Tab-separated table of C-alpha atoms in Angstrom:
chain	number	residue	atom	x	y	z
A	12	MET	CA	-0.325	0.005	0.284
A	13	ALA	CA	2.669	2.306	0.807
A	14	GLN	CA	4.529	1.521	-2.264
A	15	ASP	CA	1.207	1.880	-4.001
A	16	SER	CA	0.750	5.135	-2.997
A	17	LEU	CA	4.906	6.102	-4.235
A	18	ARG	CA	3.411	4.866	-8.177
A	19	ARG	CA	3.576	8.034	-10.394
A	20	GLN	CA	0.183	8.888	-11.083
A	21	ARG	CA	0.200	9.291	-14.948
A	22	LEU	CA	-2.055	11.257	-17.208
A	23	VAL	CA	-3.556	10.565	-19.758
A	24	VAL	CA	-4.823	12.863	-22.642
A	25	ILE	CA	-6.767	11.875	-25.356
A	26	GLY	CA	-7.040	14.145	-28.645
A	27	GLY	CA	-8.916	13.465	-32.000
A	28	SER	CA	-11.668	14.983	-34.786
A	29	ALA	CA	-13.548	13.403	-37.410
A	30	GLY	CA	-14.034	10.189	-37.690
A	31	SER	CA	-12.668	9.462	-33.779
A	32	LEU	CA	-15.522	8.644	-31.910
A	33	GLU	CA	-15.691	5.072	-32.447
A	34	ILE	CA	-12.424	4.516	-31.234
A	35	VAL	CA	-12.634	6.684	-28.659
A	36	LEU	CA	-15.783	4.114	-27.131
A	37	SER	CA	-13.535	1.719	-27.927
A	38	ILE	CA	-10.023	3.034	-26.306
A	39	VAL	CA	-12.389	3.885	-22.941
A	40	ALA	CA	-14.499	0.598	-22.827
A	41	GLY	CA	-13.314	-1.423	-20.023
A	42	LEU	CA	-11.206	0.354	-19.335
A	43	PRO	CA	-10.682	-1.208	-14.965
A	44	ALA	CA	-10.163	0.614	-12.067
A	45	LEU	CA	-6.786	3.071	-12.242
A	46	PRO	CA	-6.192	4.435	-8.972
A	47	HIS	CA	-2.663	5.568	-10.880
A	48	ALA	CA	-4.011	7.475	-13.872
A	49	ALA	CA	-6.293	9.997	-15.401
A	50	VAL	CA	-8.070	10.708	-18.999
A	51	LEU	CA	-9.028	13.340	-20.324
A	52	ILE	CA	-10.399	13.883	-23.549
A	53	VAL	CA	-10.362	16.235	-26.327
A	54	LEU	CA	-12.827	15.875	-28.691
A	55	HIS	CA	-13.993	18.719	-31.813
A	56	ARG	CA	-17.163	18.365	-31.972
A	57	LYS	CA	-20.323	20.476	-32.346
A	58	GLN	CA	-21.921	22.174	-28.777
A	59	SER	CA	-24.663	21.609	-29.601
A	60	ALA	CA	-24.128	17.809	-29.235
A	61	ASP	CA	-22.597	17.910	-25.396
A	62	SER	CA	-24.711	15.506	-23.580
A	63	VAL	CA	-24.981	12.606	-25.694
A	64	LEU	CA	-20.887	12.391	-25.981
A	65	LEU	CA	-20.493	12.660	-22.218
A	66	GLY	CA	-24.230	9.484	-22.223
A	67	LEU	CA	-22.220	7.256	-25.356
A	68	LEU	CA	-19.537	6.916	-23.098
A	69	ALA	CA	-21.089	6.835	-19.459
A	70	GLY	CA	-22.062	3.573	-21.254
A	71	ARG	CA	-18.736	2.154	-21.922
A	72	THR	CA	-17.132	2.172	-18.681
A	73	SER	CA	-18.165	2.209	-15.293
A	74	LEU	CA	-15.444	4.756	-14.097
A	75	PRO	CA	-17.114	7.999	-13.429
A	76	VAL	CA	-17.242	10.374	-16.147
A	77	ARG	CA	-16.793	14.489	-15.382
A	78	GLU	CA	-17.500	16.713	-18.776
A	79	VAL	CA	-15.625	19.375	-16.738
A	80	GLU	CA	-16.718	22.605	-15.010
A	81	ASP	CA	-13.773	25.955	-14.762
A	82	LYS	CA	-11.212	24.717	-11.775
A	83	ASP	CA	-12.507	21.300	-11.397
A	84	PRO	CA	-10.310	18.418	-9.327
A	85	LEU	CA	-8.843	16.700	-11.470
A	86	VAL	CA	-8.676	13.105	-9.458
A	87	PRO	CA	-7.568	9.954	-10.017
A	88	GLY	CA	-9.610	7.500	-11.432
A	89	GLY	CA	-11.554	9.402	-13.290
A	90	ILE	CA	-12.351	10.509	-17.100
A	91	TYR	CA	-12.813	14.030	-18.836
A	92	LEU	CA	-13.968	15.646	-20.626
A	93	ALA	CA	-12.827	18.963	-22.419
A	94	PRO	CA	-16.373	20.983	-22.779
A	95	PRO	CA	-17.521	22.400	-25.659
A	96	ASP	CA	-16.150	26.101	-26.625
A	97	TYR	CA	-13.829	26.363	-24.199
A	98	HIS	CA	-9.987	25.884	-24.639
A	99	LEU	CA	-9.509	23.230	-21.283
A	100	LEU	CA	-5.524	23.522	-19.702
A	101	LEU	CA	-4.528	22.854	-16.616
A	102	GLU	CA	-3.828	24.787	-13.297
A	103	GLY	CA	-0.896	21.852	-12.245
A	104	ARG	CA	-0.882	18.403	-11.449
A	105	HIS	CA	-4.282	18.430	-10.229
A	106	GLN	CA	-6.392	21.635	-11.014
A	107	PHE	CA	-8.660	22.051	-14.625
A	108	SER	CA	-9.092	25.512	-16.123
A	109	LEU	CA	-10.926	27.174	-18.614
A	110	ASP	CA	-10.048	28.771	-21.365
A	111	ASP	CA	-12.709	30.706	-24.144
A	112	SER	CA	-9.044	32.169	-26.335
A	113	GLU	CA	-9.080	32.299	-30.005
A	114	LYS	CA	-8.990	29.106	-31.832
A	115	VAL	CA	-6.394	27.447	-31.999
A	116	HIS	CA	-6.692	25.872	-35.682
A	117	HIS	CA	-10.323	26.820	-35.862
A	118	SER	CA	-10.628	25.007	-32.976
A	119	ARG	CA	-11.197	24.921	-29.945
A	120	PRO	CA	-11.372	22.953	-27.742
A	121	SER	CA	-8.117	22.867	-29.301
A	122	ILE	CA	-5.876	19.270	-29.103
A	123	ASP	CA	-3.226	21.805	-29.043
A	124	VAL	CA	-4.012	23.641	-26.255
A	125	SER	CA	-4.726	20.267	-24.478
A	126	PHE	CA	-1.720	18.415	-24.953
A	127	GLU	CA	0.437	21.375	-24.402
A	128	SER	CA	-0.723	22.515	-20.374
A	129	ALA	CA	-1.302	19.039	-19.543
A	130	ALA	CA	2.680	18.201	-21.517
A	131	TYR	CA	3.518	20.480	-19.073
A	132	ALA	CA	2.629	19.946	-15.914
A	133	TYR	CA	2.798	16.266	-16.207
A	134	GLY	CA	6.083	16.301	-18.264
A	135	ALA	CA	6.848	12.913	-19.027
A	136	ASP	CA	3.897	10.709	-16.850
A	137	THR	CA	1.899	12.192	-19.211
A	138	ILE	CA	0.366	10.153	-22.544
A	139	GLY	CA	-1.022	11.567	-25.712
A	140	ILE	CA	-3.200	9.570	-28.005
A	141	LEU	CA	-3.833	11.137	-31.106
A	142	LEU	CA	-6.768	9.754	-33.744
A	143	SER	CA	-8.230	9.964	-36.602
A	144	GLY	CA	-9.062	13.826	-37.791
A	145	ALA	CA	-9.283	16.345	-41.429
A	146	ASN	CA	-7.031	17.975	-39.231
A	147	ALA	CA	-3.317	19.366	-38.409
A	148	ASP	CA	-4.794	20.233	-34.789
A	149	GLY	CA	-3.339	17.981	-32.062
A	150	ALA	CA	0.446	17.293	-33.645
A	151	GLU	CA	2.372	20.664	-32.143
A	152	GLY	CA	0.901	19.365	-28.930
A	153	LEU	CA	2.093	15.467	-29.345
A	154	LEU	CA	5.279	17.588	-30.202
A	155	ARG	CA	5.964	19.207	-26.726
A	156	ILE	CA	4.381	15.378	-24.706
A	157	LYS	CA	7.432	13.924	-26.553
A	158	GLU	CA	9.715	16.656	-25.917
A	159	ARG	CA	9.142	16.706	-22.341
A	160	GLY	CA	9.786	12.462	-22.107
A	161	GLY	CA	5.907	11.598	-22.248
A	162	ASP	CA	4.688	8.459	-23.914
A	163	THR	CA	2.735	9.326	-27.420
A	164	LEU	CA	0.997	6.867	-29.419
A	165	VAL	CA	-0.886	8.333	-33.321
A	166	GLN	CA	-3.531	5.844	-34.779
A	167	ASP	CA	-2.249	4.378	-37.688
A	168	PRO	CA	-3.458	6.585	-39.873
A	169	ALA	CA	-4.105	3.845	-42.361
A	170	THR	CA	-6.753	3.140	-39.690
A	171	ALA	CA	-8.318	6.358	-39.536
A	172	GLU	CA	-11.491	7.124	-40.533
A	173	VAL	CA	-9.715	10.497	-41.913
A	174	TYR	CA	-5.936	9.922	-42.181
A	175	TYR	CA	-5.165	13.815	-41.863
A	176	MET	CA	-4.404	14.630	-38.182
A	177	PRO	CA	-2.174	11.527	-36.938
A	178	GLN	CA	-0.813	11.756	-40.229
A	179	GLN	CA	-0.042	15.713	-39.432
A	180	ALA	CA	1.363	14.570	-36.323
A	181	LEU	CA	3.870	11.423	-37.979
A	182	LEU	CA	4.774	13.760	-39.977
A	183	LEU	CA	6.018	16.858	-37.242
A	184	HIS	CA	7.477	13.530	-36.269
A	185	PRO	CA	7.915	10.267	-37.738
A	186	GLY	CA	9.231	8.652	-33.619
A	187	HIS	CA	5.190	8.821	-33.065
A	188	ARG	CA	4.025	4.844	-31.775
A	189	VAL	CA	1.886	3.996	-34.016
A	190	VAL	CA	-1.048	1.666	-33.429
A	191	ALA	CA	-3.879	0.610	-35.043
A	192	GLY	CA	-7.234	1.781	-34.129
A	193	ASN	CA	-8.586	-1.351	-32.757
A	194	GLN	CA	-5.027	-2.562	-30.661
A	195	LEU	CA	-5.534	0.933	-28.890
A	196	HIS	CA	-6.702	-0.155	-26.073
A	197	GLN	CA	-4.389	-2.773	-25.255
A	198	ALA	CA	-1.692	-0.850	-25.758
A	199	LEU	CA	-3.125	1.979	-23.265
A	200	LEU	CA	-2.849	-0.568	-20.783
A	201	GLU	CA	0.818	-1.194	-21.270
A	202	TYR	CA	1.917	2.022	-19.938
A	203	LEU	CA	-1.065	2.273	-17.094
B	9	MET	CA	10.549	30.746	-32.940
B	10	ASN	CA	8.346	27.446	-32.403
B	11	PRO	CA	4.718	28.942	-32.673
B	12	THR	CA	3.035	27.057	-29.517
B	13	GLU	CA	5.557	26.319	-27.550
B	14	THR	CA	4.916	26.377	-23.803
B	15	ALA	CA	8.202	26.979	-22.295
B	16	ILE	CA	9.446	30.197	-23.691
B	17	ILE	CA	8.477	32.369	-20.314
B	18	LYS	CA	9.832	30.908	-17.262
B	19	GLU	CA	7.409	30.474	-14.283
B	20	GLU	CA	10.109	33.339	-12.073
B	21	GLU	CA	10.091	35.566	-15.194
B	22	LEU	CA	6.072	35.667	-15.141
B	23	ASP	CA	6.397	35.962	-11.323
B	24	GLN	CA	8.941	39.010	-11.698
B	25	LEU	CA	6.369	40.185	-15.345
B	26	LEU	CA	3.782	40.090	-12.596
B	27	LEU	CA	5.387	41.825	-9.982
B	28	GLU	CA	6.735	45.123	-11.843
B	29	LEU	CA	2.515	45.584	-13.257
B	30	ALA	CA	1.362	45.842	-9.946
B	31	GLU	CA	4.178	48.143	-9.033
B	32	GLN	CA	4.789	50.242	-11.726
B	33	TYR	CA	1.319	50.313	-13.578
B	34	GLY	CA	-1.333	49.181	-10.194
B	35	TYR	CA	-2.253	45.572	-12.336
B	36	ASP	CA	-2.405	42.992	-10.208
B	37	PHE	CA	-2.322	39.660	-12.650
B	38	SER	CA	-0.507	37.717	-9.636
B	39	HIS	CA	-4.300	35.934	-8.991
B	40	TYR	CA	-5.440	35.183	-12.727
B	41	ALA	CA	-5.321	31.950	-13.800
B	42	ARG	CA	-1.411	31.210	-14.292
B	43	ALA	CA	-1.603	28.223	-17.317
B	44	SER	CA	-4.084	30.739	-19.342
B	45	LEU	CA	-1.966	33.701	-18.317
B	46	ARG	CA	0.960	32.028	-19.208
B	47	ARG	CA	-0.201	31.105	-22.656
B	48	ARG	CA	-0.931	35.007	-23.504
B	49	VAL	CA	1.567	36.088	-22.588
B	50	ASN	CA	3.339	34.064	-24.550
B	51	ARG	CA	1.703	34.500	-27.135
B	52	LEU	CA	2.685	38.605	-26.831
B	53	LEU	CA	5.856	37.913	-27.484
B	54	ILE	CA	5.115	35.717	-30.774
B	55	VAL	CA	2.848	38.064	-31.905
B	56	ASP	CA	4.508	41.539	-31.095
B	57	ARG	CA	8.519	39.088	-32.325
B	58	PHE	CA	10.417	39.853	-28.613
B	59	PRO	CA	13.252	37.913	-28.807
B	60	SER	CA	13.149	37.938	-24.905
B	61	PHE	CA	11.194	38.137	-22.718
B	62	ALA	CA	14.333	40.951	-21.145
B	63	GLU	CA	12.950	42.399	-24.876
B	64	LEU	CA	9.319	42.534	-23.611
B	65	LEU	CA	9.260	43.382	-19.355
B	66	TYR	CA	12.239	46.758	-21.539
B	67	HIS	CA	9.953	47.842	-23.076
B	68	LEU	CA	6.719	47.693	-21.351
B	69	ARG	CA	8.494	49.226	-18.174
B	70	ASN	CA	9.802	51.860	-20.703
B	71	ASN	CA	7.325	52.802	-23.069
B	72	ALA	CA	4.078	53.019	-20.951
B	73	SER	CA	2.030	53.721	-23.988
B	74	TYR	CA	2.851	49.421	-24.846
B	75	LEU	CA	1.507	48.655	-21.604
B	76	LYS	CA	-2.860	49.342	-22.786
B	77	ARG	CA	-1.891	47.618	-25.800
B	78	PHE	CA	-0.623	44.429	-22.981
B	79	VAL	CA	-3.933	44.617	-21.053
B	80	GLU	CA	-5.874	44.658	-24.635
B	81	GLU	CA	-4.128	41.243	-25.357
B	82	ILE	CA	-3.379	39.812	-22.303
B	83	THR	CA	-6.705	39.655	-21.199
B	84	VAL	CA	-9.351	37.715	-23.162
B	85	ASN	CA	-12.819	40.428	-25.437
B	86	VAL	CA	-14.733	36.860	-26.390
B	87	THR	CA	-17.987	37.802	-26.739
B	88	GLU	CA	-21.176	37.729	-29.119
B	89	MET	CA	-23.896	38.401	-28.903
B	90	PHE	CA	-26.334	35.726	-26.930
B	91	ARG	CA	-24.042	33.511	-26.792
B	92	ASP	CA	-24.969	30.500	-25.303
B	93	PRO	CA	-28.939	31.715	-26.219
B	94	HIS	CA	-30.495	29.143	-23.695
B	95	ALA	CA	-29.168	31.392	-20.988
B	96	TYR	CA	-30.896	34.059	-22.402
B	97	ARG	CA	-33.674	32.643	-22.781
B	98	ILE	CA	-34.115	32.020	-19.313
B	99	ILE	CA	-33.318	35.904	-18.829
B	100	ARG	CA	-36.877	36.481	-20.879
B	101	THR	CA	-38.660	33.899	-19.302
B	102	GLN	CA	-37.779	33.841	-15.671
B	103	VAL	CA	-36.392	36.655	-14.945
B	104	LEU	CA	-37.093	40.372	-16.368
B	105	PRO	CA	-41.031	39.181	-15.229
B	106	VAL	CA	-39.659	39.347	-11.973
B	107	LEU	CA	-37.219	42.633	-12.545
B	108	ALA	CA	-40.819	44.589	-14.280
B	109	THR	CA	-42.424	45.180	-10.750
B	110	HIS	CA	-39.372	47.736	-9.802
B	111	PRO	CA	-39.912	50.822	-11.316
B	112	PHE	CA	-36.472	50.812	-11.936
B	113	ILE	CA	-33.901	48.081	-12.708
B	114	ARG	CA	-29.899	47.690	-12.696
B	115	ILE	CA	-28.040	45.302	-14.085
B	116	TRP	CA	-24.827	45.363	-14.378
B	117	HIS	CA	-22.490	43.590	-16.641
B	118	ALA	CA	-19.155	42.597	-15.074
B	119	GLY	CA	-16.481	42.428	-17.894
B	120	CYS	CA	-18.348	43.272	-20.855
B	121	ALA	CA	-15.853	42.808	-23.568
B	122	THR	CA	-16.971	44.845	-26.632
B	123	GLY	CA	-20.591	45.108	-25.178
B	124	GLU	CA	-22.403	42.543	-27.160
B	125	GLU	CA	-24.008	40.883	-24.781
B	126	VAL	CA	-25.246	44.414	-23.042
B	127	TYR	CA	-26.425	45.106	-26.448
B	128	SER	CA	-28.259	41.346	-26.612
B	129	MET	CA	-29.429	42.643	-22.888
B	130	ALA	CA	-31.077	46.076	-24.077
B	131	ILE	CA	-32.567	44.150	-27.008
B	132	MET	CA	-34.694	41.722	-24.080
B	133	LEU	CA	-35.691	44.775	-22.558
B	134	GLN	CA	-36.547	47.164	-25.457
B	135	GLU	CA	-39.354	43.751	-26.409
B	136	ALA	CA	-40.686	43.345	-22.639
B	137	GLY	CA	-41.170	47.114	-22.891
B	138	LEU	CA	-38.975	47.727	-19.831
B	139	LEU	CA	-35.915	50.008	-21.358
B	140	HIS	CA	-37.521	53.143	-20.853
B	141	LYS	CA	-36.861	52.119	-16.858
B	142	SER	CA	-33.304	49.750	-16.868
B	143	LEU	CA	-29.981	51.366	-16.800
B	144	LEU	CA	-25.994	49.027	-17.854
B	145	TYR	CA	-23.703	49.569	-16.496
B	146	ALA	CA	-20.803	48.094	-18.375
B	147	THR	CA	-18.091	47.556	-17.767
B	148	ASP	CA	-14.287	45.473	-17.821
B	149	ILE	CA	-10.695	46.412	-16.516
B	150	ASN	CA	-9.621	47.523	-20.867
B	151	PRO	CA	-10.668	51.262	-21.732
B	152	ALA	CA	-9.978	49.302	-25.661
B	153	VAL	CA	-12.273	47.754	-25.403
B	154	VAL	CA	-14.814	49.085	-23.143
B	155	GLU	CA	-14.765	52.129	-26.383
B	156	GLN	CA	-15.974	49.591	-28.833
B	157	ALA	CA	-18.957	48.591	-26.223
B	158	ARG	CA	-19.664	52.498	-26.027
B	159	LEU	CA	-19.997	52.916	-29.924
B	160	GLY	CA	-22.496	49.737	-30.676
B	161	ILE	CA	-20.683	49.024	-33.684
B	162	PHE	CA	-20.260	45.485	-34.421
B	163	PRO	CA	-18.531	43.259	-36.756
B	164	MET	CA	-21.480	42.875	-40.172
B	165	ARG	CA	-20.414	39.453	-40.761
B	166	HIS	CA	-21.223	38.188	-37.579
B	167	MET	CA	-24.930	39.186	-37.475
B	168	LYS	CA	-26.132	35.687	-38.913
B	169	GLN	CA	-24.585	33.852	-36.026
B	170	TYR	CA	-26.336	36.473	-34.272
B	171	SER	CA	-29.436	36.908	-35.052
B	172	GLU	CA	-29.469	32.926	-34.682
B	173	ASN	CA	-28.648	33.298	-31.689
B	174	TYR	CA	-31.267	34.984	-31.144
B	175	ILE	CA	-33.478	33.154	-32.652
B	176	ALA	CA	-32.729	30.760	-30.612
B	177	SER	CA	-33.703	32.845	-27.383
B	178	GLY	CA	-36.531	33.246	-28.488
B	179	GLY	CA	-36.401	36.237	-30.261
B	180	THR	CA	-39.711	37.237	-32.692
B	181	ARG	CA	-38.908	39.527	-34.669
B	182	GLU	CA	-36.329	41.002	-36.899
B	183	PHE	CA	-33.280	41.219	-35.657
B	184	SER	CA	-31.392	43.533	-38.923
B	185	ASP	CA	-34.122	46.522	-37.046
B	186	TYR	CA	-32.002	46.463	-34.305
B	187	TYR	CA	-29.460	48.051	-36.383
B	188	THR	CA	-28.241	49.990	-39.404
B	189	ALA	CA	-25.335	47.828	-42.284
B	190	LYS	CA	-23.209	49.895	-43.265
B	191	TYR	CA	-20.491	49.069	-45.220
B	192	ASP	CA	-18.705	45.991	-42.943
B	193	TRP	CA	-20.484	46.390	-39.819
B	194	ALA	CA	-24.060	47.304	-37.986
B	195	LYS	CA	-24.426	49.968	-35.814
B	196	PHE	CA	-27.285	48.544	-33.231
B	197	ASP	CA	-30.196	51.856	-32.018
B	198	ASP	CA	-28.932	54.485	-30.245
B	199	ARG	CA	-31.954	53.908	-27.904
B	200	PHE	CA	-30.197	51.172	-26.782
B	201	LYS	CA	-27.049	53.328	-26.259
B	202	LYS	CA	-29.219	55.984	-23.849
B	203	ARG	CA	-29.301	53.549	-21.539
B	204	MET	CA	-26.674	52.433	-21.084
B	205	ILE	CA	-23.757	53.061	-18.950
B	206	THR	CA	-20.094	52.446	-20.008
B	207	ALA	CA	-16.615	52.248	-17.082
B	208	THR	CA	-13.399	50.869	-16.293
B	209	HIS	CA	-13.483	48.680	-13.415
B	210	ASN	CA	-10.673	46.504	-12.924
B	211	LEU	CA	-12.448	43.600	-10.002
B	212	VAL	CA	-8.969	42.763	-9.082
B	213	SER	CA	-9.432	46.072	-6.872
B	214	ASP	CA	-11.926	48.324	-7.437
B	215	ARG	CA	-15.016	48.297	-5.441
B	216	SER	CA	-18.947	48.266	-5.642
B	217	PHE	CA	-20.355	51.162	-6.739
B	218	ASN	CA	-23.695	50.382	-6.874
B	219	GLU	CA	-26.474	47.697	-5.509
B	220	PHE	CA	-28.012	46.069	-8.690
B	221	GLN	CA	-31.835	43.884	-9.425
B	222	LEU	CA	-28.288	41.763	-12.455
B	223	ILE	CA	-25.696	40.924	-12.325
B	224	LEU	CA	-23.906	39.357	-15.425
B	225	CYS	CA	-20.488	38.293	-15.419
B	226	ARG	CA	-19.905	35.592	-18.110
B	227	ASN	CA	-16.475	33.672	-18.930
B	228	VAL	CA	-14.812	36.550	-16.745
B	229	LEU	CA	-13.870	34.210	-13.122
B	230	ILE	CA	-13.127	31.267	-14.779
B	231	TYR	CA	-9.895	33.249	-16.369
B	232	PHE	CA	-9.064	33.907	-12.754
B	233	ASP	CA	-8.146	31.543	-9.550
B	234	LYS	CA	-10.254	29.961	-6.156
B	235	THR	CA	-8.741	33.242	-4.936
B	236	LEU	CA	-9.227	35.999	-6.968
B	237	GLN	CA	-13.006	34.098	-8.289
B	238	ASP	CA	-13.835	34.281	-4.382
B	239	GLN	CA	-13.175	38.025	-4.228
B	240	ALA	CA	-14.789	38.675	-7.238
B	241	LEU	CA	-18.160	37.078	-5.688
B	242	GLN	CA	-18.134	38.966	-2.580
B	243	LEU	CA	-18.217	41.985	-4.641
B	244	PHE	CA	-21.174	40.582	-6.927
B	245	ASP	CA	-22.848	39.311	-3.320
B	246	GLU	CA	-22.727	43.558	-2.086
B	247	SER	CA	-23.769	44.433	-5.794
B	248	LEU	CA	-26.523	42.376	-5.726
B	249	GLU	CA	-30.504	43.592	-4.072
B	250	LYS	CA	-31.612	40.763	-2.469
B	251	LEU	CA	-33.325	38.696	-4.296
B	252	GLY	CA	-31.280	39.731	-7.339
B	253	PHE	CA	-30.386	37.628	-10.234
B	254	LEU	CA	-26.322	36.369	-10.791
B	255	VAL	CA	-25.234	35.033	-13.795
B	256	LEU	CA	-22.296	33.763	-15.157
B	257	GLY	CA	-20.509	31.623	-17.784
B	258	THR	CA	-22.531	28.077	-18.196
B	259	LYS	CA	-19.241	26.666	-17.153
B	260	GLU	CA	-18.520	28.859	-13.952
B	261	ASN	CA	-19.522	28.020	-10.526
B	262	ILE	CA	-20.383	29.340	-6.897
B	263	ARG	CA	-20.593	25.665	-5.234
B	264	PHE	CA	-16.979	26.399	-3.647
B	265	SER	CA	-17.554	29.878	-2.886
B	266	GLY	CA	-18.737	32.169	0.497
B	267	ILE	CA	-21.116	34.055	-0.935
B	268	ALA	CA	-23.095	30.200	-1.819
B	269	HIS	CA	-25.166	29.733	0.644
B	270	LYS	CA	-27.004	32.899	0.269
B	271	TYR	CA	-27.988	31.654	-3.333
B	272	ALA	CA	-30.439	29.450	-5.200
B	273	PRO	CA	-30.249	27.995	-8.647
B	274	ILE	CA	-32.820	29.078	-11.130
B	275	ALA	CA	-31.378	27.531	-14.131
B	276	GLU	CA	-28.303	24.881	-12.828
B	277	LYS	CA	-27.572	24.468	-16.241
B	278	GLU	CA	-27.402	28.223	-17.377
B	279	LYS	CA	-25.333	29.129	-13.978
B	280	ILE	CA	-28.379	31.038	-13.242
B	281	TRP	CA	-28.758	31.974	-9.301
B	282	ARG	CA	-30.879	33.979	-7.464
B	283	LYS	CA	-30.192	36.139	-3.656
B	284	ILE	CA	-32.161	34.550	-1.155
B	285	ALA	CA	-30.008	35.659	1.822
């Protein structure tokens, strides 16, 4: 138990856009209890669809799922969803904050913003996963995670509904681990 | 330089910047939410092409005129008309009928940015037949945006979206009747402006200046840390009549603040409360 509490807390940040929803659900489905990690999901989505997505996620896991409000605490074991129309940042390792500044890559929430903020707060304890999408958001942020010693996974563009986003990340930095969409759940478990 | 590099400015540099801003200019950003503030300063380093943090600091120290731009760029001034139309619908249907019973209505838009929400409110008051007995106070820390709010001239390209928001908020008139289009700009009717008082007001350092029946402060508190959030909420509490209404941004909350016990939710999701004690 004493040793357990010394284990490093990890933050899993998953970013996706067009064509990523099914993969996100498959990653989350059947996740075991996570005493040493929290999961943050940042998806490009329409403002009106918010409660739908929350319900879909909650239907696939017994872990608590919450759409983040400003200054919410980040608690291990939880799955957190970035709200529409705000960038999601971390204030240190245990608190979220929101920001409604300019869109990045035409997106708010921007995956880059959350990835960079996660890399800053969690450094090598960050696990970044970038999925299917039709824009370049996330590529820079994933590189920041890598630079700070975190683990980075990219959905194999060949298995992505829209290859552009994962491909951009790999063009910027070929060193990310490439994993087929249907293998990502299993791959993630290796780090937890 | 990489435009998205997060670590351009070091924590101790940011501390030094905040200290000097407070000492030299009286702007205290020390309780702004750190992660967001760091992004804003990093962004400014890039946008204004400072080769280093030291250059920015030097420029700020020696050019009082640059301070104006600094404050404009560090604070976020994103806003729109009838943003989150659901919240406006509830104000229209549940708040305005209560305000209507008052002989005189005072409303405070704290952190109004360029004023789009103030004009939205004025339109709803007009439609409810209350504008003639209302005063809307619009304040912001940033003098440049307060001036824009005073003018009531907004980019024409946004009007389609605003018109949709207006309809979603329960508006039934022709939205374009409220403004005159001129080239790329929409100038809102002067009858709205006549019921507004615009001024600079800093939620960090300025006091309560009146008593209101309705205070709106939307997507301002997200830029504050919890200490400053609590302080601002105290200020709103001091400035709100009993049974008055408080409206925050849809992802903001009073739940963990010192004033929470005095307020009852009118609409949980839309973040509208009524002062009950």
